[in-house]
Amino acid sequence: MALAHFRSVTDLTPAQIAETLELAHDVKVNPGKYRTALAGQTLAMIFQKKSTRTRVSFEVGMYQLGGHALFLSSADIQIGRGETIADTSRVISRYCQGIMARVYGHEVIEELAQFATVPVINGLSDLEHPCQTLCDAQTLVEQWSPKGTFDVGVLKGKTLVYVGDGNNMAHSLLDTGAALGMNVTIVAPLGYWPDPKIVDRAQALGAQTGARIAVTGDVNLGVMGADCIYTDVWASMGQESEQQKRLKDFHGFMVDAGMMARANTGCVFMHCLPAHRGEEVSAEVCDSPVSIIFDQAENRLHIQKAIMLRLMAKS
Ligand code: CP
Ligand code: NVA
């Protein structure tokens, strides 16, 4: 079934998320099958913020599917001079078959989707980063499936512990774990906990899928039982002025070898990147054999292709 938009992980049912992960795996293993799947189509990519992985993976992914991608910095299009989001969305819909946007306020994604007549993909907002966490789920399925297989069911009963800011990454990891039956614990200092509305919705969905969803400020207890420890920067894009305060407030929350040692045997380390070694993660852990950060980064390409196929392919 074609999907309307991908603004949030919650735009997909658990079954649709599993199907998207399976498609991403097939795209990865059999790229030739999809070489003309989006021939003649163009994706507009609006960026209010910087990006390496999201921009490159969408642009390369679109090329590999036979289509074309347009990079539109918000500073260089008329949004930067006050043209409304609604008009921009209506106009781009007349030229392009999809819109991917990286924005500050999540309401910009919602407004783009409201006025677009083509699918809108959230390439990160202050509230959510859903493309990243589907790619993370794909990476963990690969990690934990028996060799030569790809079984989304392996996530059930596993535990991902996210240590750091209760930000867009924390929110989308909560939604993703809840949908797939994977326990998610957010470990964050007081004042940096995730949005309670998102915690509540993840708990409600987790109650149906068997995922335990928790938030704690206790690092030592929080990481016990972790099969995966995940972190992200302490100051996200747009929070640069808070950097010094956050360095102090997050003292004791760096993922280091001592923290990894308190987790389950075989625990892997994940980070959406970009990473600041020596802040949210030690260089020792970030560059260790248990770190799967570059598998994650690679899978951005495969998952973006799967998302675009599900939203934009004609058949
Ligand atoms: N992880 C991620 O979204 O990376 P970029 O900011 O480089 O796109
Ligand atoms: N939380 C980070 C994620 C970057 C991919 C940010 O929003 O800057």
mmCIF file of C-alpha atoms and ligand atoms in Angstrom:
data_model
loop_
_atom_site.group_PDB
_atom_site.id
_atom_site.type_symbol
_atom_site.label_atom_id
_atom_site.label_comp_id
_atom_site.label_asym_id
_atom_site.label_seq_id
_atom_site.Cartn_x
_atom_site.Cartn_y
_atom_site.Cartn_z
ATOM 1 C CA MET A 1 0.000 0.000 0.000
ATOM 2 C CA ALA A 2 1.333 3.461 -0.882
ATOM 3 C CA LEU A 3 1.913 5.768 2.105
ATOM 4 C CA ALA A 4 0.850 9.431 2.132
ATOM 5 C CA HIS A 5 3.678 11.111 4.033
ATOM 6 C CA PHE A 6 6.542 10.179 6.338
ATOM 7 C CA ARG A 7 6.473 12.985 8.920
ATOM 8 C CA SER A 8 6.944 10.703 11.904
ATOM 9 C CA VAL A 9 7.565 7.042 12.661
ATOM 10 C CA THR A 10 3.946 7.055 13.835
ATOM 11 C CA ASP A 11 2.757 7.657 10.245
ATOM 12 C CA LEU A 12 3.488 3.939 9.748
ATOM 13 C CA THR A 13 1.839 1.010 11.463
ATOM 14 C CA PRO A 14 4.169 -1.570 13.025
ATOM 15 C CA ALA A 15 3.462 -3.830 10.032
ATOM 16 C CA GLN A 16 4.335 -1.038 7.581
ATOM 17 C CA ILE A 17 7.581 -0.351 9.469
ATOM 18 C CA ALA A 18 8.524 -4.030 9.254
ATOM 19 C CA GLU A 19 7.706 -4.063 5.506
ATOM 20 C CA THR A 20 9.829 -0.932 4.982
ATOM 21 C CA LEU A 21 12.789 -2.518 6.782
ATOM 22 C CA GLU A 22 12.428 -5.658 4.656
ATOM 23 C CA LEU A 23 12.290 -3.537 1.504
ATOM 24 C CA ALA A 24 15.407 -1.626 2.617
ATOM 25 C CA HIS A 25 17.177 -4.944 3.051
ATOM 26 C CA ASP A 26 16.114 -6.112 -0.411
ATOM 27 C CA VAL A 27 17.218 -2.774 -1.913
ATOM 28 C CA LYS A 28 20.591 -3.264 -0.231
ATOM 29 C CA VAL A 29 21.056 -6.844 -1.410
ATOM 30 C CA ASN A 30 19.507 -6.468 -4.886
ATOM 31 C CA PRO A 31 20.066 -2.826 -5.927
ATOM 32 C CA GLY A 32 19.764 -3.688 -9.632
ATOM 33 C CA LYS A 33 16.076 -4.603 -9.228
ATOM 34 C CA TYR A 34 15.204 -0.985 -8.440
ATOM 35 C CA ARG A 35 17.423 0.858 -10.936
ATOM 36 C CA THR A 36 14.513 2.459 -12.830
ATOM 37 C CA ALA A 37 11.854 2.356 -10.118
ATOM 38 C CA LEU A 38 11.633 6.161 -9.860
ATOM 39 C CA ALA A 39 12.675 7.017 -13.427
ATOM 40 C CA GLY A 40 11.610 10.503 -14.458
ATOM 41 C CA GLN A 41 10.781 11.532 -10.874
ATOM 42 C CA THR A 42 12.339 14.415 -8.938
ATOM 43 C CA LEU A 43 12.686 14.813 -5.174
ATOM 44 C CA ALA A 44 12.941 18.385 -3.828
ATOM 45 C CA MET A 45 15.184 18.509 -0.740
ATOM 46 C CA ILE A 46 14.657 21.623 1.409
ATOM 47 C CA PHE A 47 17.327 22.210 4.058
ATOM 48 C CA GLN A 48 17.008 24.797 6.831
ATOM 49 C CA LYS A 49 19.891 23.056 8.639
ATOM 50 C CA LYS A 50 23.192 21.466 7.690
ATOM 51 C CA SER A 51 23.553 17.807 6.714
ATOM 52 C CA THR A 52 26.065 15.281 5.444
ATOM 53 C CA ARG A 53 24.344 11.870 5.613
ATOM 54 C CA THR A 54 20.761 12.902 4.914
ATOM 55 C CA ARG A 55 21.604 15.056 1.927
ATOM 56 C CA VAL A 56 24.058 12.622 0.358
ATOM 57 C CA SER A 57 21.994 9.472 0.968
ATOM 58 C CA PHE A 58 18.783 10.955 -0.451
ATOM 59 C CA GLU A 59 20.578 12.439 -3.447
ATOM 60 C CA VAL A 60 22.538 9.270 -4.238
ATOM 61 C CA GLY A 61 19.512 7.103 -3.450
ATOM 62 C CA MET A 62 17.311 9.025 -5.862
ATOM 63 C CA TYR A 63 19.978 8.726 -8.587
ATOM 64 C CA GLN A 64 20.260 4.974 -7.980
ATOM 65 C CA LEU A 65 16.474 4.620 -8.367
ATOM 66 C CA GLY A 66 16.592 6.342 -11.755
ATOM 67 C CA GLY A 67 15.338 9.699 -10.503
ATOM 68 C CA HIS A 68 16.800 13.081 -9.711
ATOM 69 C CA ALA A 69 17.148 15.124 -6.499
ATOM 70 C CA LEU A 70 17.265 18.913 -6.103
ATOM 71 C CA PHE A 71 19.169 20.430 -3.180
ATOM 72 C CA LEU A 72 17.322 23.559 -2.021
ATOM 73 C CA SER A 73 18.951 25.459 0.827
ATOM 74 C CA SER A 74 16.201 27.468 2.527
ATOM 75 C CA ALA A 75 18.536 30.465 2.400
ATOM 76 C CA ASP A 76 18.589 30.294 -1.402
ATOM 77 C CA ILE A 77 14.885 29.816 -2.147
ATOM 78 C CA GLN A 78 12.161 32.404 -1.564
ATOM 79 C CA ILE A 79 11.290 30.944 1.871
ATOM 80 C CA GLY A 80 14.416 32.830 2.930
ATOM 81 C CA ARG A 81 12.702 36.092 1.832
ATOM 82 C CA GLY A 82 9.381 35.328 3.448
ATOM 83 C CA GLU A 83 7.451 33.244 0.899
ATOM 84 C CA THR A 84 5.079 31.080 2.897
ATOM 85 C CA ILE A 85 5.605 27.388 3.527
ATOM 86 C CA ALA A 86 2.121 26.780 2.089
ATOM 87 C CA ASP A 87 2.871 28.499 -1.237
ATOM 88 C CA THR A 88 6.302 26.872 -1.456
ATOM 89 C CA SER A 89 4.753 23.471 -0.919
ATOM 90 C CA ARG A 90 2.007 24.027 -3.496
ATOM 91 C CA VAL A 91 4.488 25.267 -6.108
ATOM 92 C CA ILE A 92 7.077 22.517 -5.596
ATOM 93 C CA SER A 93 4.260 19.956 -5.858
ATOM 94 C CA ARG A 94 3.669 21.169 -9.441
ATOM 95 C CA TYR A 95 7.260 20.276 -10.458
ATOM 96 C CA CYS A 96 8.398 17.445 -8.200
ATOM 97 C CA GLN A 97 7.024 14.051 -7.149
ATOM 98 C CA GLY A 98 8.244 14.226 -3.539
ATOM 99 C CA ILE A 99 9.529 16.703 -0.939
ATOM 100 C CA MET A 100 12.093 15.909 1.744
ATOM 101 C CA ALA A 101 12.708 18.640 4.303
ATOM 102 C CA ARG A 102 15.088 19.235 7.201
ATOM 103 C CA VAL A 103 13.683 21.949 9.413
ATOM 104 C CA TYR A 104 13.714 23.573 12.842
ATOM 105 C CA GLY A 105 10.081 23.552 14.011
ATOM 106 C CA HIS A 106 8.192 20.324 13.359
ATOM 107 C CA GLU A 107 5.167 22.416 12.372
ATOM 108 C CA VAL A 108 6.990 23.250 9.129
ATOM 109 C CA ILE A 109 6.901 19.548 8.186
ATOM 110 C CA GLU A 110 3.198 19.441 9.054
ATOM 111 C CA GLU A 111 2.481 22.555 6.979
ATOM 112 C CA LEU A 112 4.453 21.266 4.001
ATOM 113 C CA ALA A 113 2.430 18.050 4.166
ATOM 114 C CA GLN A 114 -0.858 19.917 4.546
ATOM 115 C CA PHE A 115 -0.365 21.895 1.336
ATOM 116 C CA ALA A 116 1.626 19.424 -0.763
ATOM 117 C CA THR A 117 -0.040 17.243 -3.349
ATOM 118 C CA VAL A 118 3.014 14.938 -3.283
ATOM 119 C CA PRO A 119 4.521 12.932 -0.389
ATOM 120 C CA VAL A 120 6.522 14.808 2.266
ATOM 121 C CA ILE A 121 9.409 13.152 4.128
ATOM 122 C CA ASN A 122 10.797 14.460 7.433
ATOM 123 C CA GLY A 123 14.578 14.590 7.037
ATOM 124 C CA LEU A 124 14.843 15.806 10.675
ATOM 125 C CA SER A 125 12.926 18.367 12.687
ATOM 126 C CA ASP A 126 13.574 19.595 16.216
ATOM 127 C CA LEU A 127 10.994 17.013 17.341
ATOM 128 C CA GLU A 128 11.742 13.852 15.321
ATOM 129 C CA HIS A 129 14.264 12.146 13.044
ATOM 130 C CA PRO A 130 12.302 9.171 11.700
ATOM 131 C CA CYS A 131 14.503 8.270 8.687
ATOM 132 C CA GLN A 132 17.446 7.834 11.055
ATOM 133 C CA THR A 133 15.690 5.507 13.461
ATOM 134 C CA LEU A 134 14.265 3.237 10.746
ATOM 135 C CA CYS A 135 17.839 2.905 9.496
ATOM 136 C CA ASP A 136 18.923 2.136 13.070
ATOM 137 C CA ALA A 137 16.303 -0.603 13.315
ATOM 138 C CA GLN A 138 17.538 -2.053 10.009
ATOM 139 C CA THR A 139 21.097 -2.022 11.366
ATOM 140 C CA LEU A 140 20.101 -3.819 14.576
ATOM 141 C CA VAL A 141 18.084 -6.431 12.669
ATOM 142 C CA GLU A 142 21.197 -7.148 10.585
ATOM 143 C CA GLN A 143 23.276 -7.289 13.738
ATOM 144 C CA TRP A 144 21.051 -9.720 15.608
ATOM 145 C CA SER A 145 19.596 -11.925 12.839
ATOM 146 C CA PRO A 146 21.168 -15.337 12.244
ATOM 147 C CA LYS A 147 23.848 -15.103 9.532
ATOM 148 C CA GLY A 148 22.392 -14.810 6.032
ATOM 149 C CA THR A 149 18.916 -13.879 7.287
ATOM 150 C CA PHE A 150 17.025 -10.653 7.985
ATOM 151 C CA ASP A 151 14.357 -11.205 10.633
ATOM 152 C CA VAL A 152 12.692 -8.074 12.025
ATOM 153 C CA GLY A 153 11.335 -10.225 14.870
ATOM 154 C CA VAL A 154 14.805 -10.373 16.472
ATOM 155 C CA LEU A 155 14.225 -6.900 17.919
ATOM 156 C CA LYS A 156 11.466 -8.193 20.192
ATOM 157 C CA GLY A 157 12.639 -8.365 23.792
ATOM 158 C CA LYS A 158 16.000 -6.691 23.083
ATOM 159 C CA THR A 159 16.860 -3.494 24.961
ATOM 160 C CA LEU A 160 18.159 -0.250 23.493
ATOM 161 C CA VAL A 161 19.368 2.303 26.031
ATOM 162 C CA TYR A 162 19.748 5.865 24.767
ATOM 163 C CA VAL A 163 22.023 7.959 26.975
ATOM 164 C CA GLY A 164 21.891 11.708 26.410
ATOM 165 C CA ASP A 165 19.554 14.522 25.483
ATOM 166 C CA GLY A 166 15.823 13.741 25.242
ATOM 167 C CA ASN A 167 15.807 15.221 21.741
ATOM 168 C CA ASN A 168 14.563 14.349 18.246
ATOM 169 C CA MET A 169 16.641 11.146 18.248
ATOM 170 C CA ALA A 170 15.283 10.036 21.621
ATOM 171 C CA HIS A 171 11.718 10.686 20.429
ATOM 172 C CA SER A 172 12.023 8.702 17.202
ATOM 173 C CA LEU A 173 13.846 5.857 18.960
ATOM 174 C CA LEU A 174 10.964 5.650 21.459
ATOM 175 C CA ASP A 175 8.427 5.457 18.615
ATOM 176 C CA THR A 176 10.488 2.917 16.677
ATOM 177 C CA GLY A 177 11.214 0.614 19.615
ATOM 178 C CA ALA A 178 7.582 0.733 20.728
ATOM 179 C CA ALA A 179 6.373 -0.225 17.253
ATOM 180 C CA LEU A 180 8.786 -3.134 16.895
ATOM 181 C CA GLY A 181 8.581 -4.594 20.397
ATOM 182 C CA MET A 182 12.081 -3.466 21.398
ATOM 183 C CA ASN A 183 12.529 -2.082 24.929
ATOM 184 C CA VAL A 184 13.783 1.514 24.992
ATOM 185 C CA THR A 185 15.164 3.287 28.048
ATOM 186 C CA ILE A 186 16.083 6.961 27.842
ATOM 187 C CA VAL A 187 18.768 7.960 30.355
ATOM 188 C CA ALA A 188 18.991 11.742 30.622
ATOM 189 C CA PRO A 189 19.743 14.399 33.242
ATOM 190 C CA LEU A 190 16.706 16.077 34.810
ATOM 191 C CA GLY A 191 15.569 18.929 32.596
ATOM 192 C CA TYR A 192 16.559 17.042 29.430
ATOM 193 C CA TRP A 193 13.954 14.284 29.456
ATOM 194 C CA PRO A 194 11.977 13.555 26.298
ATOM 195 C CA ASP A 195 8.573 15.089 25.565
ATOM 196 C CA PRO A 196 6.108 13.334 27.923
ATOM 197 C CA LYS A 197 3.496 13.145 25.143
ATOM 198 C CA ILE A 198 5.892 11.062 23.056
ATOM 199 C CA VAL A 199 6.824 8.898 26.054
ATOM 200 C CA ASP A 200 3.116 8.323 26.705
ATOM 201 C CA ARG A 201 2.334 7.355 23.118
ATOM 202 C CA ALA A 202 5.333 5.011 23.034
ATOM 203 C CA GLN A 203 4.215 3.400 26.289
ATOM 204 C CA ALA A 204 0.701 2.944 24.901
ATOM 205 C CA LEU A 205 1.995 1.289 21.723
ATOM 206 C CA GLY A 206 4.618 -0.676 23.665
ATOM 207 C CA ALA A 207 1.861 -2.139 25.820
ATOM 208 C CA GLN A 208 0.481 -3.731 22.622
ATOM 209 C CA THR A 209 3.814 -4.868 21.118
ATOM 210 C CA GLY A 210 5.523 -5.959 24.346
ATOM 211 C CA ALA A 211 8.103 -3.128 24.387
ATOM 212 C CA ARG A 212 9.024 -1.705 27.804
ATOM 213 C CA ILE A 213 9.469 2.079 27.608
ATOM 214 C CA ALA A 214 11.235 3.878 30.451
ATOM 215 C CA VAL A 215 12.927 7.187 31.285
ATOM 216 C CA THR A 216 15.447 7.604 34.100
ATOM 217 C CA GLY A 217 18.155 9.937 35.315
ATOM 218 C CA ASP A 218 20.149 7.057 36.836
ATOM 219 C CA VAL A 219 22.980 6.192 34.443
ATOM 220 C CA ASN A 220 24.258 3.180 36.362
ATOM 221 C CA LEU A 221 20.890 1.454 36.666
ATOM 222 C CA GLY A 222 19.656 2.660 33.283
ATOM 223 C CA VAL A 223 22.319 0.923 31.202
ATOM 224 C CA MET A 224 22.003 -2.428 32.939
ATOM 225 C CA GLY A 225 20.511 -5.001 30.589
ATOM 226 C CA ALA A 226 21.344 -2.957 27.465
ATOM 227 C CA ASP A 227 21.902 -4.847 24.208
ATOM 228 C CA CYS A 228 22.626 -1.544 22.505
ATOM 229 C CA ILE A 229 23.785 1.773 23.933
ATOM 230 C CA TYR A 230 22.962 4.754 21.728
ATOM 231 C CA THR A 231 23.909 8.393 22.079
ATOM 232 C CA ASP A 232 23.704 11.681 20.201
ATOM 233 C CA VAL A 233 25.184 15.158 20.584
ATOM 234 C CA TRP A 234 24.308 17.074 23.734
ATOM 235 C CA ALA A 235 23.592 20.296 21.803
ATOM 236 C CA SER A 236 21.576 19.758 18.629
ATOM 237 C CA MET A 237 21.474 22.024 15.609
ATOM 238 C CA GLY A 238 19.886 25.274 16.746
ATOM 239 C CA GLN A 239 21.123 24.866 20.353
ATOM 240 C CA GLU A 240 24.691 26.033 19.754
ATOM 241 C CA SER A 241 24.366 28.884 22.279
ATOM 242 C CA GLU A 242 23.616 26.324 25.041
ATOM 243 C CA GLN A 243 26.762 24.288 24.347
ATOM 244 C CA GLN A 244 28.720 25.370 27.462
ATOM 245 C CA LYS A 245 25.761 24.947 29.842
ATOM 246 C CA ARG A 246 24.995 21.541 28.370
ATOM 247 C CA LEU A 247 28.611 20.384 28.776
ATOM 248 C CA LYS A 248 28.172 20.980 32.508
ATOM 249 C CA ASP A 249 24.634 19.588 32.768
ATOM 250 C CA PHE A 250 25.555 16.336 30.980
ATOM 251 C CA HIS A 251 28.632 15.686 33.098
ATOM 252 C CA GLY A 252 28.695 11.951 33.896
ATOM 253 C CA PHE A 253 26.588 10.971 30.868
ATOM 254 C CA MET A 254 29.438 10.285 28.401
ATOM 255 C CA VAL A 255 29.305 6.752 26.984
ATOM 256 C CA ASP A 256 32.687 5.253 27.867
ATOM 257 C CA ALA A 257 34.232 1.817 28.392
ATOM 258 C CA GLY A 258 33.043 1.717 32.018
ATOM 259 C CA MET A 259 29.445 2.274 30.940
ATOM 260 C CA MET A 260 29.674 -0.327 28.155
ATOM 261 C CA ALA A 261 31.025 -2.823 30.721
ATOM 262 C CA ARG A 262 27.828 -2.487 32.786
ATOM 263 C CA ALA A 263 25.659 -3.455 29.787
ATOM 264 C CA ASN A 264 24.935 -6.965 28.503
ATOM 265 C CA THR A 265 27.754 -8.992 26.983
ATOM 266 C CA GLY A 266 27.865 -8.270 23.259
ATOM 267 C CA CYS A 267 26.262 -4.836 23.674
ATOM 268 C CA VAL A 268 26.809 -2.682 20.564
ATOM 269 C CA PHE A 269 27.343 1.080 20.410
ATOM 270 C CA MET A 270 25.331 3.322 18.086
ATOM 271 C CA HIS A 271 25.346 7.024 17.214
ATOM 272 C CA CYS A 272 23.401 8.804 14.486
ATOM 273 C CA LEU A 273 26.457 11.018 13.800
ATOM 274 C CA PRO A 274 27.975 13.554 13.671
ATOM 275 C CA ALA A 275 29.804 12.546 16.894
ATOM 276 C CA HIS A 276 31.856 14.617 19.307
ATOM 277 C CA ARG A 277 34.465 12.232 20.664
ATOM 278 C CA GLY A 278 35.318 13.128 24.255
ATOM 279 C CA GLU A 279 31.872 14.683 24.888
ATOM 280 C CA GLU A 280 28.874 12.335 24.539
ATOM 281 C CA VAL A 281 31.111 9.328 23.729
ATOM 282 C CA SER A 282 34.738 8.481 24.372
ATOM 283 C CA ALA A 283 36.938 7.976 21.310
ATOM 284 C CA GLU A 284 37.754 4.526 22.709
ATOM 285 C CA VAL A 285 34.120 3.367 22.476
ATOM 286 C CA CYS A 286 33.245 5.284 19.309
ATOM 287 C CA ASP A 287 36.103 3.638 17.391
ATOM 288 C CA SER A 288 35.940 0.217 19.068
ATOM 289 C CA PRO A 289 34.903 -3.083 17.465
ATOM 290 C CA VAL A 290 31.483 -2.917 19.182
ATOM 291 C CA SER A 291 30.739 0.400 17.475
ATOM 292 C CA ILE A 292 28.418 -0.033 14.460
ATOM 293 C CA ILE A 293 28.172 3.656 13.588
ATOM 294 C CA PHE A 294 29.327 3.294 9.984
ATOM 295 C CA ASP A 295 26.921 0.403 9.295
ATOM 296 C CA GLN A 296 24.214 2.767 10.515
ATOM 297 C CA ALA A 297 25.479 5.562 8.272
ATOM 298 C CA GLU A 298 25.545 3.224 5.255
ATOM 299 C CA ASN A 299 22.014 2.050 5.919
ATOM 300 C CA ARG A 300 20.727 5.618 5.607
ATOM 301 C CA LEU A 301 21.120 5.085 1.853
ATOM 302 C CA HIS A 302 19.151 1.845 1.765
ATOM 303 C CA ILE A 303 16.373 3.005 4.070
ATOM 304 C CA GLN A 304 15.899 6.306 2.208
ATOM 305 C CA LYS A 305 15.526 4.325 -1.006
ATOM 306 C CA ALA A 306 12.915 2.088 0.642
ATOM 307 C CA ILE A 307 11.019 5.096 2.035
ATOM 308 C CA MET A 308 10.997 6.829 -1.353
ATOM 309 C CA LEU A 309 9.866 3.633 -3.075
ATOM 310 C CA ARG A 310 6.992 3.214 -0.629
ATOM 311 C CA LEU A 311 5.902 6.828 -1.021
ATOM 312 C CA MET A 312 6.641 7.589 -4.651
ATOM 313 C CA ALA A 313 6.743 4.404 -6.755
ATOM 314 C CA LYS A 314 3.751 4.122 -9.079
ATOM 315 C CA SER A 315 3.302 0.376 -8.666
HETATM 316 N N1 CP B 1 22.498 11.479 11.102
HETATM 317 C C1 CP B 1 22.218 12.503 10.272
HETATM 318 O O1 CP B 1 21.063 12.849 10.004
HETATM 319 O O2 CP B 1 23.312 13.073 9.726
HETATM 320 P P1 CP B 1 23.360 14.446 8.921
HETATM 321 O O3 CP B 1 23.026 15.540 9.902
HETATM 322 O O4 CP B 1 24.771 14.532 8.422
HETATM 323 O O5 CP B 1 22.368 14.397 7.808
HETATM 324 N N1 NVA B 2 20.008 15.693 17.524
HETATM 325 C C1 NVA B 2 20.848 16.029 16.402
HETATM 326 C C2 NVA B 2 20.774 14.958 15.355
HETATM 327 C C3 NVA B 2 21.653 15.184 14.173
HETATM 328 C C4 NVA B 2 21.519 14.092 13.139
HETATM 329 C C5 NVA B 2 20.437 17.374 15.849
HETATM 330 O O1 NVA B 2 19.226 17.623 15.727
HETATM 331 O O2 NVA B 2 21.300 18.195 15.543
#
